[in-house]
PDB file of C-alpha atoms in Angstrom:
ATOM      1  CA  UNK A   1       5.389   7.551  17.985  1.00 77.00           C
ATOM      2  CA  UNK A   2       1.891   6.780  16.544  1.00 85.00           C
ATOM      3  CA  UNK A   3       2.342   3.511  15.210  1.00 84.00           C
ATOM      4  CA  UNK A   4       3.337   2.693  18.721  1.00 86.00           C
ATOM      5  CA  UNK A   5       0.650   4.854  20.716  1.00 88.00           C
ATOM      6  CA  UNK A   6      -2.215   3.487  18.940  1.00 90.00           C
ATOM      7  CA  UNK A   7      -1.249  -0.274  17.693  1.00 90.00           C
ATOM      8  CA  UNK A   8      -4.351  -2.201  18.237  1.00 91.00           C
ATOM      9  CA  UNK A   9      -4.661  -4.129  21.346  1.00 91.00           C
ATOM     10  CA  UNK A  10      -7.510  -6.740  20.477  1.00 92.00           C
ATOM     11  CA  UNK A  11      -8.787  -8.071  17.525  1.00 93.00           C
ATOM     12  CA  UNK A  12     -11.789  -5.552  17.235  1.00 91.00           C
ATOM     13  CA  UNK A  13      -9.435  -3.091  17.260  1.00 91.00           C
ATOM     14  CA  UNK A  14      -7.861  -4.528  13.874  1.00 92.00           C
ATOM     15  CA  UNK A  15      -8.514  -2.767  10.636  1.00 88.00           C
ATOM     16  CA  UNK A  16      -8.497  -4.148   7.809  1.00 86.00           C
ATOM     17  CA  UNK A  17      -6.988  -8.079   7.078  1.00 92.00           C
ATOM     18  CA  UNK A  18     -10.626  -9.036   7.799  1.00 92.00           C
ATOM     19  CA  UNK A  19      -9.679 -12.515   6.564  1.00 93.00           C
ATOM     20  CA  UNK A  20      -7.378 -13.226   8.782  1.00 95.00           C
ATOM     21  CA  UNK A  21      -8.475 -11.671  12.121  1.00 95.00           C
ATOM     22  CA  UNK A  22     -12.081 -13.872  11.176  1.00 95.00           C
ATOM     23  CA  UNK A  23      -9.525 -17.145  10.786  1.00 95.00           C
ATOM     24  CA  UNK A  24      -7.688 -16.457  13.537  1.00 96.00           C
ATOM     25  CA  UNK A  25     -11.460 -15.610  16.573  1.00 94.00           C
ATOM     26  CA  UNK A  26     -12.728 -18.516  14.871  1.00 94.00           C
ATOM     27  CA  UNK A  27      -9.672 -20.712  15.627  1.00 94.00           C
ATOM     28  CA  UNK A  28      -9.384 -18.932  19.260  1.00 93.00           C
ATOM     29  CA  UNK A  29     -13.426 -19.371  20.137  1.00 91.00           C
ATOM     30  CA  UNK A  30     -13.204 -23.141  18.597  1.00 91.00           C
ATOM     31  CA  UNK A  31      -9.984 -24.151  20.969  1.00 90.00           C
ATOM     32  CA  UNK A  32      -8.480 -24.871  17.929  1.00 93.00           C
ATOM     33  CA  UNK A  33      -4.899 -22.853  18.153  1.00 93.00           C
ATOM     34  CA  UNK A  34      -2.206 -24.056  16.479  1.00 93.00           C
ATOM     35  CA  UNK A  35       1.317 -24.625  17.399  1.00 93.00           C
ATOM     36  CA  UNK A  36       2.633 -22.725  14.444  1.00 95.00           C
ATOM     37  CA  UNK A  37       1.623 -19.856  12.394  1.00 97.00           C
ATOM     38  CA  UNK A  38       3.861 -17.783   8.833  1.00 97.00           C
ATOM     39  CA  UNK A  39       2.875 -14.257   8.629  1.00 97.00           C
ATOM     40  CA  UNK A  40       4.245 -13.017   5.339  1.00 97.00           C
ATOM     41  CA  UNK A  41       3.358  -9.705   3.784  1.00 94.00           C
ATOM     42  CA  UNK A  42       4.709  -5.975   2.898  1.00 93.00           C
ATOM     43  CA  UNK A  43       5.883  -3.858   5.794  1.00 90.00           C
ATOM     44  CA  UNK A  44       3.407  -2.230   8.388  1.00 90.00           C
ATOM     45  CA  UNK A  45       0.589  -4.013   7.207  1.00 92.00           C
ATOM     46  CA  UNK A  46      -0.093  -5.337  11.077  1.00 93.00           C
ATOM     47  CA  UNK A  47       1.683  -8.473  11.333  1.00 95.00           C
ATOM     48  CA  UNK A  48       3.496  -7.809  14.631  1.00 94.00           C
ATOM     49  CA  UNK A  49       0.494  -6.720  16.199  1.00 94.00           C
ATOM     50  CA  UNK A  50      -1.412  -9.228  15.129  1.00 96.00           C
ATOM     51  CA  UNK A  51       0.799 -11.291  16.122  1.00 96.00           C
ATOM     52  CA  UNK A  52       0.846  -9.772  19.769  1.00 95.00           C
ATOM     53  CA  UNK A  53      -3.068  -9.642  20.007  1.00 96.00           C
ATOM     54  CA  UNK A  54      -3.253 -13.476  19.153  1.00 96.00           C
ATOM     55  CA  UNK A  55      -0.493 -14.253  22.540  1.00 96.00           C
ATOM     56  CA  UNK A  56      -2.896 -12.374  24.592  1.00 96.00           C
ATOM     57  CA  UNK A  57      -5.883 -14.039  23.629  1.00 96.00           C
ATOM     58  CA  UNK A  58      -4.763 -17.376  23.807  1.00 96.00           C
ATOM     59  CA  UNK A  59      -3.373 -15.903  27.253  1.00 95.00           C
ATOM     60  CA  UNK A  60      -6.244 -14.094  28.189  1.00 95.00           C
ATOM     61  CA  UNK A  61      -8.064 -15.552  31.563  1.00 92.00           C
ATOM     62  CA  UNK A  62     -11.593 -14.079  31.225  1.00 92.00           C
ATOM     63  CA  UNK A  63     -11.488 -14.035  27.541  1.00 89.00           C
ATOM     64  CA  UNK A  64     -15.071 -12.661  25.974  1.00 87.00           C
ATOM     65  CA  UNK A  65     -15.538 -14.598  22.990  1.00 85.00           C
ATOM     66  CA  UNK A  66     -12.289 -13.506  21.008  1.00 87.00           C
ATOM     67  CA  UNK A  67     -12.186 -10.560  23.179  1.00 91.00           C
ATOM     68  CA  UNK A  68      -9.612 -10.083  25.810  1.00 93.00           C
ATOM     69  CA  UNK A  69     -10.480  -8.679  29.160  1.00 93.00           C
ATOM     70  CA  UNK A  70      -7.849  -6.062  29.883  1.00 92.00           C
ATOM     71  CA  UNK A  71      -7.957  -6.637  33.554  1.00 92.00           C
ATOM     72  CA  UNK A  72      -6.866 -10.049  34.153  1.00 94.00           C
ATOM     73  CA  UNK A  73      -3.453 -10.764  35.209  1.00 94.00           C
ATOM     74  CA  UNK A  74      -1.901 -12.381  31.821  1.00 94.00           C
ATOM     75  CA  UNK A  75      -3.654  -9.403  30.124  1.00 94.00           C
ATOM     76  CA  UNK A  76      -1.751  -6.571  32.141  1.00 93.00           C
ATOM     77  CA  UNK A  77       1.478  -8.039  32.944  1.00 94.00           C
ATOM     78  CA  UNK A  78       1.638  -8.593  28.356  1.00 94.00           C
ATOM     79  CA  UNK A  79       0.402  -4.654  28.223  1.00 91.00           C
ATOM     80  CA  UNK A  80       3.198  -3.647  30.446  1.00 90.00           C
ATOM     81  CA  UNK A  81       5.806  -5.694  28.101  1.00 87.00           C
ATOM     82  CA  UNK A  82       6.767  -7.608  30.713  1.00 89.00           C
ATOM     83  CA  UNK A  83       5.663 -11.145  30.162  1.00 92.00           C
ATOM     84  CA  UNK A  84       8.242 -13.120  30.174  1.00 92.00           C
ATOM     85  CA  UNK A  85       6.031 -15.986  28.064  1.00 94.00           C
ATOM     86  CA  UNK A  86       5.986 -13.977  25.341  1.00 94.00           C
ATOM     87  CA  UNK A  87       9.382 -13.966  23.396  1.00 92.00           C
ATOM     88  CA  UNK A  88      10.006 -12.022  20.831  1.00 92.00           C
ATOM     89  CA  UNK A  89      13.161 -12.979  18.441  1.00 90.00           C
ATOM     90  CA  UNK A  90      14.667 -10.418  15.699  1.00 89.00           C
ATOM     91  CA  UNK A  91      15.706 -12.884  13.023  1.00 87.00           C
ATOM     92  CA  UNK A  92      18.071 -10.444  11.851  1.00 81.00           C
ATOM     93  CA  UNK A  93      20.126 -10.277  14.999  1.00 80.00           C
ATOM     94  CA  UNK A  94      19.767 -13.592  15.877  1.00 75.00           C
ATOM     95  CA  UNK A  95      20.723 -15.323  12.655  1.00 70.00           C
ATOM     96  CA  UNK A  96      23.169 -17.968  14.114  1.00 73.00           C
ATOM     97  CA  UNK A  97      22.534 -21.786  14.462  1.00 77.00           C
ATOM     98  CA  UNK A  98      23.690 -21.458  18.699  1.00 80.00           C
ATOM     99  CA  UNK A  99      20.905 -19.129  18.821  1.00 78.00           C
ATOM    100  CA  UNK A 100      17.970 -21.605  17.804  1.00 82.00           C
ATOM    101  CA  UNK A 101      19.921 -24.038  19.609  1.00 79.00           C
ATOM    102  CA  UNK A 102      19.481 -22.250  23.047  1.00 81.00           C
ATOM    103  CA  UNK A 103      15.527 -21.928  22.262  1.00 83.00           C
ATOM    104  CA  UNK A 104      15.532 -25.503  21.621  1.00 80.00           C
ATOM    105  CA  UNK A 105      16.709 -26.199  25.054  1.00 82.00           C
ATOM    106  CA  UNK A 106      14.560 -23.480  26.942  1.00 85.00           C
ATOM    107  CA  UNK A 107      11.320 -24.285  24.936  1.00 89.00           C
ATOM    108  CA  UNK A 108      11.067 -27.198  27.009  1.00 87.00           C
ATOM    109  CA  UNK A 109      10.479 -25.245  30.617  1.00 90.00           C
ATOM    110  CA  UNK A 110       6.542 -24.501  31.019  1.00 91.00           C
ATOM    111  CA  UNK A 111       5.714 -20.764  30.967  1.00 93.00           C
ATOM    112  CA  UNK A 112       6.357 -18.796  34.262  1.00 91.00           C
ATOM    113  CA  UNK A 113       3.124 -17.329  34.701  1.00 91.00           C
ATOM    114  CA  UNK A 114       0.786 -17.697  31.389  1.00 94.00           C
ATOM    115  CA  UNK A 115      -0.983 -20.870  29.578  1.00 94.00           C
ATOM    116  CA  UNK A 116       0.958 -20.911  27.006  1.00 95.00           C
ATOM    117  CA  UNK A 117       4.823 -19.687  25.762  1.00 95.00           C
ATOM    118  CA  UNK A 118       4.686 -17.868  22.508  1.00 95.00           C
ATOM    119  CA  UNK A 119       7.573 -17.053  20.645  1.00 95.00           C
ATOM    120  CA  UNK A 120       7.089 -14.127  18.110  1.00 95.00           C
ATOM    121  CA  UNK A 121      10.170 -14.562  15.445  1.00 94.00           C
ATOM    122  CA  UNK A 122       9.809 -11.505  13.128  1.00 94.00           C
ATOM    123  CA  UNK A 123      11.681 -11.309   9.834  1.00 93.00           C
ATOM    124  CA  UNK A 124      12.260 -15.210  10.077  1.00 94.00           C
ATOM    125  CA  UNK A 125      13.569 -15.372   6.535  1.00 94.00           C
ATOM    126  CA  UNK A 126      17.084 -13.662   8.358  1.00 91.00           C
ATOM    127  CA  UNK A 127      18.141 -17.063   9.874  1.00 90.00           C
ATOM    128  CA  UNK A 128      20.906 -18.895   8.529  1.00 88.00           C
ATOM    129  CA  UNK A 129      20.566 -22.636   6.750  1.00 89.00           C
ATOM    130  CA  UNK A 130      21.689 -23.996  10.172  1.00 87.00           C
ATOM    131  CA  UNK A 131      19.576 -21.901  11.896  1.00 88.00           C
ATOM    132  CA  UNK A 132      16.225 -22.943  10.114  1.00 90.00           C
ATOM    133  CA  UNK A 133      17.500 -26.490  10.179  1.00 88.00           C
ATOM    134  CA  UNK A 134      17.660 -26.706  14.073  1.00 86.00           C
ATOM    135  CA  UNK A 135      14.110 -24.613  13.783  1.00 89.00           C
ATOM    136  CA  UNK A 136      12.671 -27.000  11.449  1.00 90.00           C
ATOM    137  CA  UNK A 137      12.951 -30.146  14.304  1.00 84.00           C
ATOM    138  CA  UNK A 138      11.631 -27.674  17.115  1.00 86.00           C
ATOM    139  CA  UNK A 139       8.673 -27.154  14.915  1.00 89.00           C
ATOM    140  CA  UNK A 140       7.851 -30.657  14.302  1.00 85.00           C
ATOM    141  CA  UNK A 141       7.551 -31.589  17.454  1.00 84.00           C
ATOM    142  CA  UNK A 142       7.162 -28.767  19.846  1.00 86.00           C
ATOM    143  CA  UNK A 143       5.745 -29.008  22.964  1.00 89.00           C
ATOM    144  CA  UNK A 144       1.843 -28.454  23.684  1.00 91.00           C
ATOM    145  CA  UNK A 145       2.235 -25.273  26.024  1.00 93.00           C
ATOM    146  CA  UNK A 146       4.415 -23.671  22.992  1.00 95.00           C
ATOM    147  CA  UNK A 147       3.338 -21.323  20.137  1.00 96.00           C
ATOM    148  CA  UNK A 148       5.444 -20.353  17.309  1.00 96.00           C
ATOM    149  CA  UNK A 149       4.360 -17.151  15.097  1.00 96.00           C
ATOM    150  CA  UNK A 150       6.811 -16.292  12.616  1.00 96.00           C
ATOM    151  CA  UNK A 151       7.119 -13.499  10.336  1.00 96.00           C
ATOM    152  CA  UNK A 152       8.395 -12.002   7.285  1.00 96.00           C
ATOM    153  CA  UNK A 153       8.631  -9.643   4.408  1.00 95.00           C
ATOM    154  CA  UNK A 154      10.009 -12.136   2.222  1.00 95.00           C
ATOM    155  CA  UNK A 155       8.503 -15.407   2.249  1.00 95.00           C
ATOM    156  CA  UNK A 156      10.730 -16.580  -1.024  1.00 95.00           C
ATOM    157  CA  UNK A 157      13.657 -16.762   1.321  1.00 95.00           C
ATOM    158  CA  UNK A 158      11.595 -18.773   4.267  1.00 95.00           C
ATOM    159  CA  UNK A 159      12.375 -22.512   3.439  1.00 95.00           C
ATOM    160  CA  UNK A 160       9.217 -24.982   2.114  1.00 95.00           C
ATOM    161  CA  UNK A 161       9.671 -27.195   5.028  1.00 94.00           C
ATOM    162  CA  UNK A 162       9.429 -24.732   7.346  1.00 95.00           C
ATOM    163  CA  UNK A 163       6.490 -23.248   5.676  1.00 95.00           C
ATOM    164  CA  UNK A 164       4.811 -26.767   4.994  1.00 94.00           C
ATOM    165  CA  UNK A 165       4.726 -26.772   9.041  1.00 93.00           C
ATOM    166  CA  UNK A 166       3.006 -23.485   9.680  1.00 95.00           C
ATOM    167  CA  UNK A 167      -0.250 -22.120   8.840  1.00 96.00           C
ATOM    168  CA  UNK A 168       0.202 -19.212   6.271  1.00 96.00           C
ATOM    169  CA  UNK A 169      -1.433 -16.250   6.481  1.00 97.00           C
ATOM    170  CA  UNK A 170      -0.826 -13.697   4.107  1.00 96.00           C
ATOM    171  CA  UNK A 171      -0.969  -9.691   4.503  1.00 95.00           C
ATOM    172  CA  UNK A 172      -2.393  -8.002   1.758  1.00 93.00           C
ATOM    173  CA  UNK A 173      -1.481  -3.973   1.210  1.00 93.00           C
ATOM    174  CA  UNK A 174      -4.236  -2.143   3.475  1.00 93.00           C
ATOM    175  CA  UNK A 175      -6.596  -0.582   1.059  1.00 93.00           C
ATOM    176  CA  UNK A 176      -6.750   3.403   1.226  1.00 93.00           C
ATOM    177  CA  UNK A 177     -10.077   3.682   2.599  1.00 93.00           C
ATOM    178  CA  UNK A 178      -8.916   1.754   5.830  1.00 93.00           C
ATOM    179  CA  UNK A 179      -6.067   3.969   6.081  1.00 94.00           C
ATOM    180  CA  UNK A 180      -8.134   7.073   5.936  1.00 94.00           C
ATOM    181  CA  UNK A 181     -10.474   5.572   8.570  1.00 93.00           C
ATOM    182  CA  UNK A 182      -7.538   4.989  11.003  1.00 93.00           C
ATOM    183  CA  UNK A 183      -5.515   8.294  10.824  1.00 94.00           C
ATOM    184  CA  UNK A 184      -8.844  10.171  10.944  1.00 93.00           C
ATOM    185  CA  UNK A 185      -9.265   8.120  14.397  1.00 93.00           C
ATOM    186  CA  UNK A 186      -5.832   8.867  15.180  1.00 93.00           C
ATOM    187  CA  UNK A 187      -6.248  12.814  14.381  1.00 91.00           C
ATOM    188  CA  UNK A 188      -9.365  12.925  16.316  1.00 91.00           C
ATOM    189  CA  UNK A 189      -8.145  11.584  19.173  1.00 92.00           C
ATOM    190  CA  UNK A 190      -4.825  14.142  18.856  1.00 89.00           C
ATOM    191  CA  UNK A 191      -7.489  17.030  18.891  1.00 89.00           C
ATOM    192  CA  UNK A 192      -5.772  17.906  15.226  1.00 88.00           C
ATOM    193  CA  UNK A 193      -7.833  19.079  12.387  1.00 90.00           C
ATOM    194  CA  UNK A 194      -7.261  17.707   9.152  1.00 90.00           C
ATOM    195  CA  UNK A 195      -9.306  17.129   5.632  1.00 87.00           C
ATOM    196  CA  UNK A 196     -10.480  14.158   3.783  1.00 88.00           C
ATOM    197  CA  UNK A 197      -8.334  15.191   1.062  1.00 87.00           C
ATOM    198  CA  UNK A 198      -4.986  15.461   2.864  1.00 89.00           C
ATOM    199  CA  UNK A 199      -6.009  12.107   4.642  1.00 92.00           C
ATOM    200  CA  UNK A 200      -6.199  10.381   1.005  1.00 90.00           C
ATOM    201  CA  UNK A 201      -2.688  12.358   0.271  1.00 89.00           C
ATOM    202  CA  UNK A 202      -1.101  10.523   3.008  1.00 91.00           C
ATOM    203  CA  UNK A 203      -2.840   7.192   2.830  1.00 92.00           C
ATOM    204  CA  UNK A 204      -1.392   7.177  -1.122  1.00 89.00           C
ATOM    205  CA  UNK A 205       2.161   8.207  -0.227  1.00 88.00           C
ATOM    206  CA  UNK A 206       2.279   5.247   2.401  1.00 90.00           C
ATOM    207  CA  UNK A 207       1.694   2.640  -0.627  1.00 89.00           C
ATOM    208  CA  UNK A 208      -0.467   0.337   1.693  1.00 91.00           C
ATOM    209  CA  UNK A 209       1.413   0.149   4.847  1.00 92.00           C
ATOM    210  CA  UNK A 210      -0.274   1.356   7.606  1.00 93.00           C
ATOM    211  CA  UNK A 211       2.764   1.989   9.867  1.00 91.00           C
ATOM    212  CA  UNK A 212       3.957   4.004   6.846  1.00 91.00           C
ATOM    213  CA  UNK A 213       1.211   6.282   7.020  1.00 92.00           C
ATOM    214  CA  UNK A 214       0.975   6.524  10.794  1.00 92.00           C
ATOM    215  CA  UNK A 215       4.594   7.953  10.574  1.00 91.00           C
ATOM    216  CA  UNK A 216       3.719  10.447   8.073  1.00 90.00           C
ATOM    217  CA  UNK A 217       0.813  11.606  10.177  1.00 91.00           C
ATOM    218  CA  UNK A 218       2.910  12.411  13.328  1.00 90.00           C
ATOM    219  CA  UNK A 219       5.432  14.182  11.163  1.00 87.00           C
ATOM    220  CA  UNK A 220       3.221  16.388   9.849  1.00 86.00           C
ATOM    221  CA  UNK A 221       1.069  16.476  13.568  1.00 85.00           C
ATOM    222  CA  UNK A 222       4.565  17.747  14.678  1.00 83.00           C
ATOM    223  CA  UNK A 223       3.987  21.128  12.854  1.00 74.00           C
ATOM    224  CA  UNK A 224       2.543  22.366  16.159  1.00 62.00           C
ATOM    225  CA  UNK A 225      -0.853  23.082  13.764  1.00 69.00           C
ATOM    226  CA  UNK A 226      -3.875  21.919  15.008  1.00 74.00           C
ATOM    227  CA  UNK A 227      -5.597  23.157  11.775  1.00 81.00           C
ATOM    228  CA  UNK A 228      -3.559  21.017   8.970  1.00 84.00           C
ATOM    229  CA  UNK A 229      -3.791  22.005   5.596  1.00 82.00           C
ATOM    230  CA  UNK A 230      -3.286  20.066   2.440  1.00 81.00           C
ATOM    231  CA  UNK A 231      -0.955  22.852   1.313  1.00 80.00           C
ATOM    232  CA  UNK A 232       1.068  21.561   4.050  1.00 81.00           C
ATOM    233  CA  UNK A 233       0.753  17.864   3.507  1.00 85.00           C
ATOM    234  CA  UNK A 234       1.930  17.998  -0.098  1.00 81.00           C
ATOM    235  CA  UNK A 235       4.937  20.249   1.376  1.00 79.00           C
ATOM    236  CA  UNK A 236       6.407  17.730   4.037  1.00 80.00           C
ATOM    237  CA  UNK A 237       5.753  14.576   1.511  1.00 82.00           C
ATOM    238  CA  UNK A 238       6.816  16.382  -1.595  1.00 75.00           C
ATOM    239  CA  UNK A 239       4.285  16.018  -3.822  1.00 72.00           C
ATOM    240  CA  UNK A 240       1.427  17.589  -5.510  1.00 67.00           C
ATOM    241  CA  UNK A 241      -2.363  17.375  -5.787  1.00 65.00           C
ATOM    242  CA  UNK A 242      -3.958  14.976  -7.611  1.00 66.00           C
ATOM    243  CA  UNK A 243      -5.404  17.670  -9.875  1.00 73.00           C
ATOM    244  CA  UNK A 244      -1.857  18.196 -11.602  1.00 81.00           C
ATOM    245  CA  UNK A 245      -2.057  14.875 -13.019  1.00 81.00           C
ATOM    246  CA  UNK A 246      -5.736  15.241 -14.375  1.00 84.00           C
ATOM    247  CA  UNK A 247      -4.707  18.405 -16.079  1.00 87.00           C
ATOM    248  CA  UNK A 248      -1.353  17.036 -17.258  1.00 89.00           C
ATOM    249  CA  UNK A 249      -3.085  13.800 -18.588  1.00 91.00           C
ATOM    250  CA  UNK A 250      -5.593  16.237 -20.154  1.00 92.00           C
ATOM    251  CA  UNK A 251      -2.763  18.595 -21.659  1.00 93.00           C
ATOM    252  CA  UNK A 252      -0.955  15.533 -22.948  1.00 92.00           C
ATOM    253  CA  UNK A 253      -4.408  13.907 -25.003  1.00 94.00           C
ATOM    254  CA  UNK A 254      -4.959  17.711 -26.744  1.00 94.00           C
ATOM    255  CA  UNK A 255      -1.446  17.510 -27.732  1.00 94.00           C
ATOM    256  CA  UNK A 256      -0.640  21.019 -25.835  1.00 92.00           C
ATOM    257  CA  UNK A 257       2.990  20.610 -25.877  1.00 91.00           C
ATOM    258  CA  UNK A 258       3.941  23.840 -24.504  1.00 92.00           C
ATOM    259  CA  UNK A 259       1.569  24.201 -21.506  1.00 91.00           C
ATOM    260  CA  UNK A 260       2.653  20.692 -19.916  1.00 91.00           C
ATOM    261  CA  UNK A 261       6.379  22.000 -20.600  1.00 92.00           C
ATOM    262  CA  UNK A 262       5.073  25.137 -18.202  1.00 91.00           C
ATOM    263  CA  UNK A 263       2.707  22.721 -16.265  1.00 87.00           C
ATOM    264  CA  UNK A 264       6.480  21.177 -15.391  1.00 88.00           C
ATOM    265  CA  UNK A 265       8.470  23.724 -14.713  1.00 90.00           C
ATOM    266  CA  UNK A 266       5.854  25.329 -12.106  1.00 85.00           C
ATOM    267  CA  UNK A 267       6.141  22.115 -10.732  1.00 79.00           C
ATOM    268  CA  UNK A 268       9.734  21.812 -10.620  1.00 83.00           C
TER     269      UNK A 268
END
């Protein structure tokens, strides 16, 4: 899938959630990384691989600046998925209090083969009151070669005394510009032609989330048409240019009743 093909890999990569990515080189280039960080925000909007870029460049062994090298051994051996320092947890599946309980007592081992042992927890908000509770004393005292990132889509349900022991960063809804500037890198790369206009199309439809809008993109890519049209794109996501609604809006102020009726039904 996209989303998968071309997920960033460093932080220059990264587009958009400028505040953040700055935050998080600056805490990287200062040796200042924390032992636990809250990423809370709407769906696709890069938390996960955020999330994976910062474990390789606190991994990284010939880091440039915030930049990881690509070539050293941490950096491969976490591009392959096969570090086993990096742990990542689905909250949802791995709600129960035993569960925590066995990270508590394997958190203490140093890491196999990197500096440090990161454990990615995604949709944290899943775990039970036990669960957070045998959390909450692993994060108050965890041990300096560990790093806790947790995640979630619904930071309401994420306890305050877990939260009061992370740093927070929150994930805005990517702005349609940087959408359109990613899928047009995306299209270009996929030798696919495609307009401006059916780019915005897309980039509105996925309401800020750019995995949203990645997914779109391949199922339209999947046409077999290297020449994409915006006929096409408002056929797959089932809607209609944004002229409709200028001409509607303007139908509806000069109070012509029956031509938005037909404006409708030609829709319809």
């Amino acid at each position: 899938t996209l989303y998968r093909k071309y997920r960033p890999k460093n932080f220059s990569e990264v587009i958009g959630q400028k505040h953040i990515v700055k935050t998080l080189s600056n805490a990287v280039a200062g040796n200042r990384v924390g032992q636990a960080y809250l990423f809370t925000g709407p769906r696709g909007t890069g938390k996960t691989s955020i999330a994976r870029i910062l474990a390789k460049t606190i991994n990284c062994e010939k880091l440039n600046g915030v930049e990881t090298c690509e070539k050293c051994q941490a950096c491969k051996i976490i591009n392959t998925g096969k570090a086993l320092d990096i742990i990542e947890i689905d909250a949802a599946s791995y709600t129960g209090v035993d569960n925590i309980r066995e990270l508590r007592e394997t958190i203490n081992f140093p890491p196999t083969s990197l500096k440090y042992k990161v454990y990615i927890i995604d949709e944290v908000h899943m775990l039970s009151t036990g669960a957070f509770n045998a959390l909450l004393k692993t994060l108050e005292e965890p041990p300096t070669h560990v790093v806790f990132i947790l995640a979630t889509t619904e930071i309401h349900k994420v306890p305050e005394t877990i939260i009061s022991r992370c740093q927070r960063f929150d994930f805005a809804r990517l702005p349609i510009q940087n959408i359109i500037e990613k899928l047009s890198l995306i299209a270009q790369s996929e030798k696919v032609k495609i307009d401006k206009d059916s780019l915005e199309m897309i980039a509105i439809a996925a309401e800020g989330g750019m995995r949203d809008a990645e997914s779109l993109l391949g199922q339209i890519i999947t046409l077999e048409d290297k020449n994409i049209t915006l006929k096409e794109v408002e056929e797959i996501l089932g809607t209609t240019d944004r002229k409709f609604a200028y001409e509607m809006a303007g139908m509806i102020i000069s109070n012509e009743t029956g031509k938005a009726i037909e404006k409708i039904n030609s829709l319809l």
